[in-house]
CSV table of C-alpha atoms in Angstrom, one decimal:
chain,number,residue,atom,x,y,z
A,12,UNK,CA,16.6,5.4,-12.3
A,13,UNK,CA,13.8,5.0,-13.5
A,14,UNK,CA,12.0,7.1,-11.2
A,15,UNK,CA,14.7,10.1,-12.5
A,16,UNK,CA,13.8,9.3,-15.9
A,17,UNK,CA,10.2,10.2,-15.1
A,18,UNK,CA,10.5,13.6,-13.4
A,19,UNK,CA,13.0,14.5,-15.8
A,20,UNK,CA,10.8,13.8,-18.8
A,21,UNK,CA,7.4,15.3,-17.1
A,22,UNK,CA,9.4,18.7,-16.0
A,23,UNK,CA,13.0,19.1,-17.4
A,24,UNK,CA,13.9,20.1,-14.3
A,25,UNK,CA,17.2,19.0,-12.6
A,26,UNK,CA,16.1,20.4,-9.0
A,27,UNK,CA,12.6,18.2,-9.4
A,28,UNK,CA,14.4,15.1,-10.3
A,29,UNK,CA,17.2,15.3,-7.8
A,30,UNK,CA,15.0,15.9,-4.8
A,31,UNK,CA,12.4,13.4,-6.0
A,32,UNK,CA,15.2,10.9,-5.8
A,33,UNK,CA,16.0,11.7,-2.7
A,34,UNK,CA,12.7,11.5,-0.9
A,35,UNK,CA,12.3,8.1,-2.1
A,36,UNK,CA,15.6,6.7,-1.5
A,37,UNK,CA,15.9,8.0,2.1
A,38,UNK,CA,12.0,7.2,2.4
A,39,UNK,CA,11.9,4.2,5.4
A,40,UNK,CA,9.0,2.5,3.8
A,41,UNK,CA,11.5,2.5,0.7
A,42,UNK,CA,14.1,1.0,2.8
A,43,UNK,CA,12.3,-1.4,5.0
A,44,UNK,CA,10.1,-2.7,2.1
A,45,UNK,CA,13.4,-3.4,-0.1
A,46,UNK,CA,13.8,-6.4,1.2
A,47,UNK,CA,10.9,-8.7,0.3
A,48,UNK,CA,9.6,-11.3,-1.6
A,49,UNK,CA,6.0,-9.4,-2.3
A,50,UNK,CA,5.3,-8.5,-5.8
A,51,UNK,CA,4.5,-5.2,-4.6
A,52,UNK,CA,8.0,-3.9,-5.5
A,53,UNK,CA,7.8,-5.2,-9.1
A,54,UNK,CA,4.4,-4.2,-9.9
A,55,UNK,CA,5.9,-0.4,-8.7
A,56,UNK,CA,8.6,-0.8,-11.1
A,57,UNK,CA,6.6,-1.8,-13.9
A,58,UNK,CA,4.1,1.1,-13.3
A,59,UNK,CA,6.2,4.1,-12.9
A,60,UNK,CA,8.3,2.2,-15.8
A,61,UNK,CA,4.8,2.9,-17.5
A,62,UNK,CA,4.7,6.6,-16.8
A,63,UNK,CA,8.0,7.1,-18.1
A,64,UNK,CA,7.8,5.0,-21.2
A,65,UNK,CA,4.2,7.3,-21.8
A,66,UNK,CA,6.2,10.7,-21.3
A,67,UNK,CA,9.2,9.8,-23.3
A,68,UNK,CA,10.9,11.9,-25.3
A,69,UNK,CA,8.0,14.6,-24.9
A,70,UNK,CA,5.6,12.5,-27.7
A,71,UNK,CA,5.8,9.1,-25.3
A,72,UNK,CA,6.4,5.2,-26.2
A,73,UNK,CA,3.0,3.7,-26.3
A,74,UNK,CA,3.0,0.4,-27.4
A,75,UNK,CA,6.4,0.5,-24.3
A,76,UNK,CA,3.8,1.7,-22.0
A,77,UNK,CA,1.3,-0.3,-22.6
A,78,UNK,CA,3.1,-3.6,-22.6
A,79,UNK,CA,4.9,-2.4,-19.3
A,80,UNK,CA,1.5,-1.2,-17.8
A,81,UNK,CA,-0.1,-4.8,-19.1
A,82,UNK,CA,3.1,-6.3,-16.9
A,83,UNK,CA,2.2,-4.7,-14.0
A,84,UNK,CA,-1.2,-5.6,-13.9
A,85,UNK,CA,-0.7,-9.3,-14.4
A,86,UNK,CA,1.7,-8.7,-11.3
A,87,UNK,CA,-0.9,-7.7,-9.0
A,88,UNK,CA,-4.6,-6.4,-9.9
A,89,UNK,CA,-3.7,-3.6,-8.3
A,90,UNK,CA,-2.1,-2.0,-11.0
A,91,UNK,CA,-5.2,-0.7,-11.7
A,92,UNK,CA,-5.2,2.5,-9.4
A,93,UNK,CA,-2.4,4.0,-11.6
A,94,UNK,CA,-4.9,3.3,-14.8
A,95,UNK,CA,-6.2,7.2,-14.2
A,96,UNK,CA,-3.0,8.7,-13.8
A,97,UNK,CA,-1.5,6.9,-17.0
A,98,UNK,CA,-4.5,8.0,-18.8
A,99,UNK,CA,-4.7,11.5,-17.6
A,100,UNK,CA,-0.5,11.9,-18.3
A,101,UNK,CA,-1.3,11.1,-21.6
A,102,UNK,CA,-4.1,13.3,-22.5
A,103,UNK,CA,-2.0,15.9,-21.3
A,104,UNK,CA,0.9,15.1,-23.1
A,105,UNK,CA,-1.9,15.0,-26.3
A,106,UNK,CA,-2.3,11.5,-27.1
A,107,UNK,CA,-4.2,11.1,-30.1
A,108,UNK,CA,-6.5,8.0,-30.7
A,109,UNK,CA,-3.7,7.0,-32.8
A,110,UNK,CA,-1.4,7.1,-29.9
A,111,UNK,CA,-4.1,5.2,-27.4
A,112,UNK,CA,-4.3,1.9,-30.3
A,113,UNK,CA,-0.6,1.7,-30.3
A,114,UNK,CA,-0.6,1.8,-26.4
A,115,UNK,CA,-3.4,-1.2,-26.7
A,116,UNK,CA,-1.1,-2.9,-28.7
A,117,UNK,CA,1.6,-2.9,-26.1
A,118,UNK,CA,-1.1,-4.0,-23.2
A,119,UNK,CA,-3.0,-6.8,-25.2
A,120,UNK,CA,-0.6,-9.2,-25.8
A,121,UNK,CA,1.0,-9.7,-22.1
A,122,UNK,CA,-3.5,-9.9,-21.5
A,123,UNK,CA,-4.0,-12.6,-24.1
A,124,UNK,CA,-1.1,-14.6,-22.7
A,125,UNK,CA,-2.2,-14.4,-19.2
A,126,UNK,CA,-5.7,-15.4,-20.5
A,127,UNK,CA,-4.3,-18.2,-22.6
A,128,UNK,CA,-2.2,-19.4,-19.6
A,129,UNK,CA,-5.0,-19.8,-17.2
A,130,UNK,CA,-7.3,-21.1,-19.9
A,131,UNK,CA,-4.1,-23.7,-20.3
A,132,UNK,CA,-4.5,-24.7,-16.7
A,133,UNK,CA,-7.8,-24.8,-15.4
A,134,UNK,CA,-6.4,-22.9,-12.3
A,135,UNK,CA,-8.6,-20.4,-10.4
A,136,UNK,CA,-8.2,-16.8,-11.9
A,137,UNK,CA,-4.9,-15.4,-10.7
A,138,UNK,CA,-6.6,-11.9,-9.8
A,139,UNK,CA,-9.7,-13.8,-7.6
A,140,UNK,CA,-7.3,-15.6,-5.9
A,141,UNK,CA,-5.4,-12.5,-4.8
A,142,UNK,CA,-8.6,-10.1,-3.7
A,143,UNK,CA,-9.4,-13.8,-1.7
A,144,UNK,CA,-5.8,-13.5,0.3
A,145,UNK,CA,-8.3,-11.3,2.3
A,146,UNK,CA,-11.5,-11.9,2.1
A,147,UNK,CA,-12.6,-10.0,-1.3
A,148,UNK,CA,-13.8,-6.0,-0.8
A,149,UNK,CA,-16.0,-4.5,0.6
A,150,UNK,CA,-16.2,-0.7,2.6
A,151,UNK,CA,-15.6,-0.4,6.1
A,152,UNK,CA,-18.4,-0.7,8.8
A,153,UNK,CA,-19.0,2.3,11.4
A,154,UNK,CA,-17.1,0.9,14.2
A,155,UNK,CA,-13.9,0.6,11.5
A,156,UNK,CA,-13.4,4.1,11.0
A,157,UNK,CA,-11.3,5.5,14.0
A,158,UNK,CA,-9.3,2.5,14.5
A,159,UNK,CA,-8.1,2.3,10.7
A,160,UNK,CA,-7.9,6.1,10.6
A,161,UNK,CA,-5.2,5.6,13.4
A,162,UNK,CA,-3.7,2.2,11.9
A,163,UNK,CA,-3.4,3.8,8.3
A,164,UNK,CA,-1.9,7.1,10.5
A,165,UNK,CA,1.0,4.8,11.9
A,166,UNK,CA,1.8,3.3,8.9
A,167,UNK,CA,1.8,6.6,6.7
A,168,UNK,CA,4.2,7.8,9.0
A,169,UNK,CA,6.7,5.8,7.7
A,170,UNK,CA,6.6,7.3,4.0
A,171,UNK,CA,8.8,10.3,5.0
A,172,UNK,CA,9.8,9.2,8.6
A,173,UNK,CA,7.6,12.4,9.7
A,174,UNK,CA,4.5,11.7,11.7
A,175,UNK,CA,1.7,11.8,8.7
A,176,UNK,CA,-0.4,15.0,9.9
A,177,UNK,CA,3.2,16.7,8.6
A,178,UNK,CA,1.7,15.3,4.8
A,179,UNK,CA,-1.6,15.8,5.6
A,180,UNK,CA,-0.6,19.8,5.9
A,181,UNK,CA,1.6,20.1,3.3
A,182,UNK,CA,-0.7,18.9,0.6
A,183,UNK,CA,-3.2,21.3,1.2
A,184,UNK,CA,-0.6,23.7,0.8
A,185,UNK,CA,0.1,22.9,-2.6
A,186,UNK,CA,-3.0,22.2,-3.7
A,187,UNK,CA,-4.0,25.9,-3.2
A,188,UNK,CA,-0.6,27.0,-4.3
A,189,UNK,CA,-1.8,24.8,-7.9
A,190,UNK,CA,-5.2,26.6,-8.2
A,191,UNK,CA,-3.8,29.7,-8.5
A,192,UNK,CA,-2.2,28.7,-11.8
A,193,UNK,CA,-2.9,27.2,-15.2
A,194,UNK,CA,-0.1,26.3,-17.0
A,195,UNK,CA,0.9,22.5,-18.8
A,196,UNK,CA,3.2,21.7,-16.1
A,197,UNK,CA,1.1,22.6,-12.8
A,198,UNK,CA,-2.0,20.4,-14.7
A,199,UNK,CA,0.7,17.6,-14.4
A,200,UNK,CA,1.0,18.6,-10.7
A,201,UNK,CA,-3.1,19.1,-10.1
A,202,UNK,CA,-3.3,15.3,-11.3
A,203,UNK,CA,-0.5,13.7,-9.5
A,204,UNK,CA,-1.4,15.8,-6.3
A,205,UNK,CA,-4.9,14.8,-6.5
A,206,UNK,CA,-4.1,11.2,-6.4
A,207,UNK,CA,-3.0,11.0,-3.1
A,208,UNK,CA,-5.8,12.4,-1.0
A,209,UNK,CA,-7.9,10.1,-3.1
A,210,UNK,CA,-5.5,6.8,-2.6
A,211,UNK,CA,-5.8,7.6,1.1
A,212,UNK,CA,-9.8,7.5,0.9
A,213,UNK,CA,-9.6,3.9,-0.8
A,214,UNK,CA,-7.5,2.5,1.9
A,215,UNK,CA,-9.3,3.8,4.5
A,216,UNK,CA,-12.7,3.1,3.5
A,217,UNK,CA,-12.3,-0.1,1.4
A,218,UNK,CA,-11.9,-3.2,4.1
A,219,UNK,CA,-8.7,-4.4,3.0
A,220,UNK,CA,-6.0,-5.4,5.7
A,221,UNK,CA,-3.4,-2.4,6.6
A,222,UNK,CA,-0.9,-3.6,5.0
A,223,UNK,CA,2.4,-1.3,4.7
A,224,UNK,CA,3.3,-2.4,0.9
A,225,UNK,CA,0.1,-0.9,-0.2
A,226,UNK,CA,1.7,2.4,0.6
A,227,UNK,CA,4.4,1.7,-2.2
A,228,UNK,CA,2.1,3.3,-4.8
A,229,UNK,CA,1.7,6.1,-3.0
A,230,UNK,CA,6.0,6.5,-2.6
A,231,UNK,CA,6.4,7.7,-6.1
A,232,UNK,CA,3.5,10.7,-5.8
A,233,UNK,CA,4.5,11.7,-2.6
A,234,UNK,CA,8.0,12.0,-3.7
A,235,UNK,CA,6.9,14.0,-6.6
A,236,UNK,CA,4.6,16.5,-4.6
A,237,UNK,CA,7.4,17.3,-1.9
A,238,UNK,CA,9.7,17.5,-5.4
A,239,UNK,CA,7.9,19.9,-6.9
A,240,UNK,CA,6.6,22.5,-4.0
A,241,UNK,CA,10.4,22.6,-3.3
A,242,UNK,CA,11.3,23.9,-6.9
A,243,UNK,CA,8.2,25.8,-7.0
A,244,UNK,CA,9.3,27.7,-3.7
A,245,UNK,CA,13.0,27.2,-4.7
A,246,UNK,CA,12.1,29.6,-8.1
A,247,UNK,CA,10.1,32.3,-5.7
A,248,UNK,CA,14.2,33.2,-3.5
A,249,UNK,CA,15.3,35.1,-6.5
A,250,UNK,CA,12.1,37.4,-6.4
A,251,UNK,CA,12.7,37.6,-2.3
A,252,UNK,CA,17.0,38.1,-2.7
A,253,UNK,CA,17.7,39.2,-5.7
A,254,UNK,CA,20.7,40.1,-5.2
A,255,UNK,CA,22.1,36.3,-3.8
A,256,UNK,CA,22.7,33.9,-6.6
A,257,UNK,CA,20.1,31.4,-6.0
A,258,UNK,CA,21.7,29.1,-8.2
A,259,UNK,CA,24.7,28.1,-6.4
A,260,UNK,CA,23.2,27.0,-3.3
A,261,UNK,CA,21.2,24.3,-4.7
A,262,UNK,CA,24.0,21.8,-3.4
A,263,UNK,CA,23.8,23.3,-0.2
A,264,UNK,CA,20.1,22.6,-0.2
A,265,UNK,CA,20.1,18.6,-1.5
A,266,UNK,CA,23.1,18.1,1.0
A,267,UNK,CA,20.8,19.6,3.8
A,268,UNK,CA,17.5,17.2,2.3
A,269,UNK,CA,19.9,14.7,3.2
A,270,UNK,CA,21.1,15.4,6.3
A,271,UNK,CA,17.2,15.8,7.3
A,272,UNK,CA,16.2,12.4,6.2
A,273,UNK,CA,19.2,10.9,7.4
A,274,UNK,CA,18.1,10.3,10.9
A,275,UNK,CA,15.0,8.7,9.5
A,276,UNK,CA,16.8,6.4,7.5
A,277,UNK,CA,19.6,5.1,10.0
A,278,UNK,CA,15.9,4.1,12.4
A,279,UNK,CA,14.8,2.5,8.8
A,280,UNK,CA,18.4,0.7,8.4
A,281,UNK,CA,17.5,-0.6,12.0
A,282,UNK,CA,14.1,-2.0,11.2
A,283,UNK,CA,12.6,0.9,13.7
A,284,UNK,CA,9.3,1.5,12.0
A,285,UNK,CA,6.4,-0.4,11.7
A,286,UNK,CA,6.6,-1.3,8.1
A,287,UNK,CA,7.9,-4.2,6.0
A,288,UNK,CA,10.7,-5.7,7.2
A,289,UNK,CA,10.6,-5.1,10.8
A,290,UNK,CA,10.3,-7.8,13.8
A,291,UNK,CA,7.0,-7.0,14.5
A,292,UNK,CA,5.4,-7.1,11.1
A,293,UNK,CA,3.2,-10.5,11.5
A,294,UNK,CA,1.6,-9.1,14.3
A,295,UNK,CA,2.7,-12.3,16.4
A,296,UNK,CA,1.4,-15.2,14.0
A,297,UNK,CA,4.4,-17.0,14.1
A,298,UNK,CA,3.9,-17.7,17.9
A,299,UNK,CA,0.3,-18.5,16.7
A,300,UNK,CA,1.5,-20.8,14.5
A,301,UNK,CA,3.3,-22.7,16.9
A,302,UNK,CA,1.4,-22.7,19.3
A,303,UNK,CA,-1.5,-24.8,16.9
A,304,UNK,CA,1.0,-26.5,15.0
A,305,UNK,CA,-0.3,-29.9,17.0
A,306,UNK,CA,-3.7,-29.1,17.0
A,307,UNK,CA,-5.5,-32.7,15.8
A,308,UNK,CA,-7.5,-32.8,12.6
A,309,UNK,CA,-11.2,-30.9,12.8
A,310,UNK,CA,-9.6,-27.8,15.3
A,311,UNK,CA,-11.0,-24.4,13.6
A,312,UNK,CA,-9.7,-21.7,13.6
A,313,UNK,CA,-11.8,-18.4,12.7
A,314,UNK,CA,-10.1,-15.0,11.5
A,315,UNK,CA,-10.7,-11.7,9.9
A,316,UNK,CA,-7.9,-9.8,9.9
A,317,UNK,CA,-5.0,-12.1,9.1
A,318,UNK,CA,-6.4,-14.0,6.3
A,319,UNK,CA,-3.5,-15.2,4.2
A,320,UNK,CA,-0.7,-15.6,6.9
A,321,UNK,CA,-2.6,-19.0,8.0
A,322,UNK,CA,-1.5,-21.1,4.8
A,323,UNK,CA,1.7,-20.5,5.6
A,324,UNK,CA,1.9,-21.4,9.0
A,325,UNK,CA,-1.0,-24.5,8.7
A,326,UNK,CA,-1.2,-26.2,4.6
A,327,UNK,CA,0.1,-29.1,6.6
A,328,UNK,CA,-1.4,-29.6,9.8
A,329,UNK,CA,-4.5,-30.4,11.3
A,330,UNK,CA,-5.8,-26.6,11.1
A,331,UNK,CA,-9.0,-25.6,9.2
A,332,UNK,CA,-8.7,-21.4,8.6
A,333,UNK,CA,-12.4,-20.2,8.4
A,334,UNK,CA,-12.5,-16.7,7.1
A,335,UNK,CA,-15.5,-14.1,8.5
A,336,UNK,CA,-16.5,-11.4,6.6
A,337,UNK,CA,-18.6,-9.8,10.2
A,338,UNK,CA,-19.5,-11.0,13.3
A,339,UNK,CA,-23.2,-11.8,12.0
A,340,UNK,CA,-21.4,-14.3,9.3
A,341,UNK,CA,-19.5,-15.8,12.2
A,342,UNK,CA,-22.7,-16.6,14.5
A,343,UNK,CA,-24.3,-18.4,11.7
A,344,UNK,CA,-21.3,-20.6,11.3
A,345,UNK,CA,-21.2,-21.0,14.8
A,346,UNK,CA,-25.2,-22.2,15.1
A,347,UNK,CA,-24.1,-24.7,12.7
A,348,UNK,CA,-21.3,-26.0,13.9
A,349,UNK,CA,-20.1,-25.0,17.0
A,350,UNK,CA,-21.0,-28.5,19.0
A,351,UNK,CA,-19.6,-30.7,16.2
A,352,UNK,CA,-16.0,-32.3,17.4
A,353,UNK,CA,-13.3,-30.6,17.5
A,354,UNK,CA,-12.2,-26.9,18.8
A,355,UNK,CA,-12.8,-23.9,17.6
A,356,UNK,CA,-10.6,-20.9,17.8
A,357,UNK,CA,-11.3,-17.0,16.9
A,358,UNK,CA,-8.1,-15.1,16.8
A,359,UNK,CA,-8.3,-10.8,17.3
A,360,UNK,CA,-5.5,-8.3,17.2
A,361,UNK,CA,-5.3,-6.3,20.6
A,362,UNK,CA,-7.3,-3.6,19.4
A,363,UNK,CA,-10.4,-1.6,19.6
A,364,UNK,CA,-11.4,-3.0,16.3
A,365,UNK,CA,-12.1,-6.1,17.6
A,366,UNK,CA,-14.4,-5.3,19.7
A,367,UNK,CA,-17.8,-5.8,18.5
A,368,UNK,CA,-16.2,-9.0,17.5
A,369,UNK,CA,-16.1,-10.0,21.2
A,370,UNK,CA,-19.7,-8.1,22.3
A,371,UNK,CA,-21.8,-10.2,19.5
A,372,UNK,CA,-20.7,-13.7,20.8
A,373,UNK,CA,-21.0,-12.7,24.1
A,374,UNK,CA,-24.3,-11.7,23.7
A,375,UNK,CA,-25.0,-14.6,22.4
A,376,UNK,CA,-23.9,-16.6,25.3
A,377,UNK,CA,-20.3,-18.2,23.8
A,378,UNK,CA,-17.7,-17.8,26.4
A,379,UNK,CA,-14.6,-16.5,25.2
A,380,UNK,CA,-11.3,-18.0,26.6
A,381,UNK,CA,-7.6,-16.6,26.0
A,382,UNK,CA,-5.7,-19.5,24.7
A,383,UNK,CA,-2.8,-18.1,23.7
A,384,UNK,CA,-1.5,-14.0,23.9
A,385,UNK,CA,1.2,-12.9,21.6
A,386,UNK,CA,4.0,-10.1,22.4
A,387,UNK,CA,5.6,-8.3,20.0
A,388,UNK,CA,9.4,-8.0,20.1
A,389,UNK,CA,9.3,-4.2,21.6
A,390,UNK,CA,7.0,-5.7,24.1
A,391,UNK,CA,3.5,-4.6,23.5
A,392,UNK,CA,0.9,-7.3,22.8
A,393,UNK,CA,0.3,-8.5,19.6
A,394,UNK,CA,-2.5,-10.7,18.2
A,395,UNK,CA,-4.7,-12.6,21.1
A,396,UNK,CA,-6.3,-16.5,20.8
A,397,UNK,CA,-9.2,-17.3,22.0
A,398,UNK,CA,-10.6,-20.8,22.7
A,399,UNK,CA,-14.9,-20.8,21.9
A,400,UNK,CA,-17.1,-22.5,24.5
A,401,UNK,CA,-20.4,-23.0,23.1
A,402,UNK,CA,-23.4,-22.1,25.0
C-alpha cells in the first residue's frame, strides 16, 4: 500500500502504480525476504513510508516525513542512501526552507531520543555496533572485483527473477529515452533512475558482505523504472494504432505482467533462488557451528567473510571469533600468537575470493589443513575449515 500511495502521488497515473505493484509483489527477493527477522524490511517500510509522506497531497507532509525518515534510520544506518533521493523529491516538489524546518522537526525528535537512550545506558553506539557485524567499511581490493561482480550478479538476479544483464540493458534504455525530455515528471524519473546504477557501484565497490537484504532498497526503484518505461511506451501505441483503443487492453496487459512473473514467483514460493529465506543462505555455518560446538576454551577461529553469523552459533562455547580485515592483518596476528595453546582455525567460502587468502600463509610457511567442508543442500560446497599449523 504504501508503495501505491507513492507512485500515485509522484505521477497520478493508474498504469504506473498498478504495474509498480506488481513488480514488487511478484519480485522473488520480495517473496523470499518476507519472511525474516532482519530489520531490513522495516527500515524499507519506513523509507518509502518517507517518500510518500514527502509527496503527499502534491505540497507533501514534512514534519510525517521527517519523523518517518528519523525511524528508519534509527532502524538501521542505512537509511541513509535514501537521504539524496528524499532530498532531491522534495526540491522537485518545491520545498521551501520553510518546508525543510518542519521536516527537521519531524526527524529530530526520534534523534534526540535515540541519543538520550544510549546516553541512558552506557551501551556502545547502536550504529558502530551494526557497521562492526562486518568488519566496518572499507573499498574492495583488486583481486575482489570479478568475484563480487559475479556474487552481486547472482543475487541481483533475483530482484525480477530475470538473469541481471536483462536490468543492466533496460536501464540504459531508459536513461536515454529520459534525456531526450525535460518535463517535472521525467526529472522525477532522471533521479530515481539514476539511483540505481549508483546503489550498484556502492555494493560492489564498498567491502561489505553480499548480503541479499541489501537489495531491498533497491526493490522499490527498480519497480518504479520498469513502472514507468512501460507507461511511457504504453502512451507511444496510440501514435503507432490509432485506430485500436489503447485503453481497453490495459487489463489484458497487467494480466499478461502477471502471468510473466508468475513462473518466477512459484520458484520464489519454493525457496529456489539464492536470496533470503532459502536453505542455502548461511553458506553452510550451521554445520560449522556444530562441528566447533566442543572445541575447548582458547580454539580460534579466524574469518572475514562471515563475521556476525559466529555469535550466534559460539556466545556460549569455548570459541574466540577473530575478525581480519586482509591477509596482511591476519599474519601479524599469527606471528603473535600462532604457537600459544590452543587451535587456530581460518574458515573461507569455496571461492576464488579466497584465494590470496590461502597464497599469503602459504608463503609464509603455515600449512593449511581442511578440517571440516560444508555442502550446501543442492549439493555444491559451501564454506571450507581449515585447521592452521604453524611453521
Amino acid at each position: 500500500p504504501l508503495l501505491a500511495q507513492w507512485l500515485w502521488h509522484l505521477y497520478r497515473a493508474e498504469m504506473v502504480v498498478i504495474v509498480g505493484v506488481i513488480v514488487f509483489t511478484f519480485s522473488p527477493l520480495a517473496i523470499q525476504s518476507s519472511a525474516t527477522a532482519f530489520l531490513d524490511p522495516l527500515m524499507l517500510a519506513l523509507l518509502v513510508g518517507s517518500l510518500w509522506a514527502g509527496a503527499a497531497g502534491g505540497r507533501g507532509r514534512p514534519v510525517a516525513a521527517g519523523m518517518l525518515f528519523g525511524l528508519a534510520l534509527l532502524t538501521k544506518y542505512q537509511a541513509l542512501l535514501y537521504a539524496p533521493l528524499i532530498v532531491g523529491q522534495g526540491r522537485l516538489f518545491g520545498w521551501a526552507w520553510r518546508k525543510w524546518r518542519r521536516w527537521l522537526v519531524g526527524l529530530l525528535p526520534p534523534l534526540a531520543l535515540f541519543l538520550l537512550w544510549q546516553w541512558a545506558h552506557g551501551a556502545p553506539f547502536v550504529w558502530q555496533a551494526q557497521a562492526a557485524n562486518y568488519g566496518g567499511l572499507r573499498l574492495i581490493w583488486s583481486w575482489e572485483l570479478w568475484p563480487r561482480l559475479n556474487e552481486w550478479g547472482r543475487v541481483w538476479s533475483a530482484v525480477l527473477g530475470t538473469p541481471p544483464f536483462f536490468l543492466a540493458l533496460l536501464l540504459p534504455v531508459f536513461i536515454a529515452w529520459l534525456v531526450q525530455q525535460e518535463d517535472w515528471e521525467t526529472a522525477l524519473d532522471q533521479l530515481f533512475t539514476a539511483a540505481l546504477p549508483a546503489y550498484f557501484l556502492l555494493l560492489w565497490f564498498v567491502a561489505g558482505p553480499v548480503e541479499d537484504r541489501y537489495l531491498l532498497l533497491a526493490l522499490p526503484l527498480v519497480a518504479l523504472v520498469v513502472a514507468r518505461l512501460t507507461a511511457r511506451a504504453w502512451s507511444l501505441l496510440p501514435l503507432l494504432f490509432p485506430r485500436i483503443g489503447v485503453g481497453r487492453w490495459m487489463p489484458a496487459l497487467w494480466i499478461g505482467l502477471c502471468v510473466a512473473q508468475m513462473p518466477a514467483s512459484v520458484r520464489a514460493y519454493h525457496s529456489q533462488f539464492p536470496v533470503g529465506s532459502w536453505p542455502d543462505a548461511d553458506d553452510g555455518a550451521a554445520q560449522v557451528g556444530a562441528f566447533l560446538a566442543d572445541a575447548p576454551y582458547g580454539t580460534v577461529l579466524y574469518d572475514h567473510w562471515y563475521n556476525w553469523q559466529w555469535r550466534y552459533y559460539f556466545f556460549d562455547t569455548g570459541v574466540y571469533v577473530n575478525w581480519f580485515p586482509h591477509p596482511a592483518a591476519l599474519l601479524d596476528d599469527l606471528r603473535v600468537f600462532a604457537h600459544t595453546p590452543g587451535s587456530r582455525y581460518l574458515v573461507l567460502p569455496a571461492a576464488d575470493a579466497a584465494a590470496p587468502v590461502r597464497r599469503a600463509l602459504r608463503d609464509a610457511g603455515y600449512r593449511l589443513e581442511t578440517a571440516f567442508a560444508a555442502t550446501r543442500a543442492d549439493g555444491q560446497p559451501g564454506m571450507i575449515l581449515y585447521r592452521i599449523d604453524p611453521p
